[in-house]
């Protein structure tokens, strides 16, 4: 592989799924000069009406992609990160979070509305010439020939097929032996997700919370809650984690507001004031899967790679699922910009797997570490100190630099440099 982006090679790259991992892979692969077609079951973007936290490891990638000014203008950038006991008492606080994060990592920690974010990724992909085929469900993948077939029976072949089809990945199910693979497994937790709008809030204290973006995490027995502002401080996003009581086989359902309020009744009064404004809420079962042995497949006629939740679904406790998916897309797409012939696709895929799989798997494990911190009703964190290892990984002096300091471009360039030096 040569270390240049000036190859005239134009691969036909097929991506299955237009979620964040599919869009990220599409953008970086198109930036590398290849033809990209994305197949998506849904009739349009599969956006969820909720917030998403974008950490420096991926915001530095987004800064390079030329996304719209409207998206950046819609961001909320928290000025502090506060960890509270469930009752509201501050356990630890990082003031000047915004400035500290930018100074340490050279990129921001920001919060977007998912609709704004996915719409902006999609618009950029279109600008770069990516083709989208909505309303097309891919039904089968032939890993030896690189051919995929849609539900209607149409057969499509690409030089490379990328599975970006999420937690319930059909590609993964067809790739792995049946005795290894089952359905996603419950973690024992679920998430209530809701967004409140500032113009519907009268209480001055709540209005102050929403319009001055800050990130708050409440830790309680068997539950925790994350609250942050969206859309420049005009909306407020809450994710409330609680023990899973959804029936088995049900992964999403409209939740009961009264039931949710009852669960958090003894928590911080400010949190309860927010919950009093809620008229509807959704419940999401949090699921995981076994670690995969391989994320790629090579055969003489077909090349295949997995990205995002299809290969490393994780608990949302570190806010890293989408951020990792963006890292995957950036690394894979950038490597594809350095190949000179189709014969080198395999080499690029092997490098992709070497660069991404250890980190992806390690982040998954770390999300489980976040679950198991001992949180008794009195709390176990010494008040107002942040030390290493700190149980809240977001501000842990050991884990944070590892999560947020990762630079996908540098990783690819270092790996290529090493190869060239051999
Ligand atoms: C409560 C909660 C909060 C979260 N908060 C954060 C956060 O703050 N930050 C963060 O980084 N991550 C967060 N995450 C995780 C993040 O949302 C996911 O990791 C990420 O969205 C996964 O993207 P994906 O593209 O891999 O999968 P998906 O979003 O599942 O996309 C897969 C796409 O593939 C399509 N598809 C599936 N099968 C087929 C097929 N056969 N043919 C064609 N198309 C198909 C689907 O329709 C879908 O559009 C959170 C998750 C939860 C549950």
JSON list of C-alpha atoms in Angstrom, two decimals, residues 79-82 90 92-101 214 384 386:
[
{"chain": "A", "resi": 79, "resn": "UNK", "atom": "CA", "xyz": [-19.50, 24.10, 30.51]},
{"chain": "A", "resi": 80, "resn": "UNK", "atom": "CA", "xyz": [-19.27, 21.67, 33.43]},
{"chain": "A", "resi": 81, "resn": "UNK", "atom": "CA", "xyz": [-19.69, 17.98, 34.22]},
{"chain": "A", "resi": 82, "resn": "UNK", "atom": "CA", "xyz": [-21.25, 17.24, 37.58]},
{"chain": "A", "resi": 90, "resn": "UNK", "atom": "CA", "xyz": [-22.74, 17.04, 44.32]},
{"chain": "A", "resi": 92, "resn": "UNK", "atom": "CA", "xyz": [-17.69, 15.53, 41.98]},
{"chain": "A", "resi": 93, "resn": "UNK", "atom": "CA", "xyz": [-17.62, 18.43, 39.58]},
{"chain": "A", "resi": 94, "resn": "UNK", "atom": "CA", "xyz": [-15.38, 19.44, 36.73]},
{"chain": "A", "resi": 95, "resn": "UNK", "atom": "CA", "xyz": [-15.80, 23.16, 36.13]},
{"chain": "A", "resi": 96, "resn": "UNK", "atom": "CA", "xyz": [-14.61, 24.66, 32.82]},
{"chain": "A", "resi": 97, "resn": "UNK", "atom": "CA", "xyz": [-15.29, 21.29, 31.18]},
{"chain": "A", "resi": 98, "resn": "UNK", "atom": "CA", "xyz": [-15.65, 22.94, 27.78]},
{"chain": "A", "resi": 99, "resn": "UNK", "atom": "CA", "xyz": [-12.31, 24.76, 27.96]},
{"chain": "A", "resi": 100, "resn": "UNK", "atom": "CA", "xyz": [-10.48, 21.86, 29.63]},
{"chain": "A", "resi": 101, "resn": "UNK", "atom": "CA", "xyz": [-11.65, 19.34, 27.05]},
{"chain": "A", "resi": 214, "resn": "UNK", "atom": "CA", "xyz": [-24.07, 21.57, 31.50]},
{"chain": "A", "resi": 384, "resn": "UNK", "atom": "CA", "xyz": [-15.78, 16.57, 45.24]},
{"chain": "A", "resi": 386, "resn": "UNK", "atom": "CA", "xyz": [-11.58, 13.26, 41.09]}
]
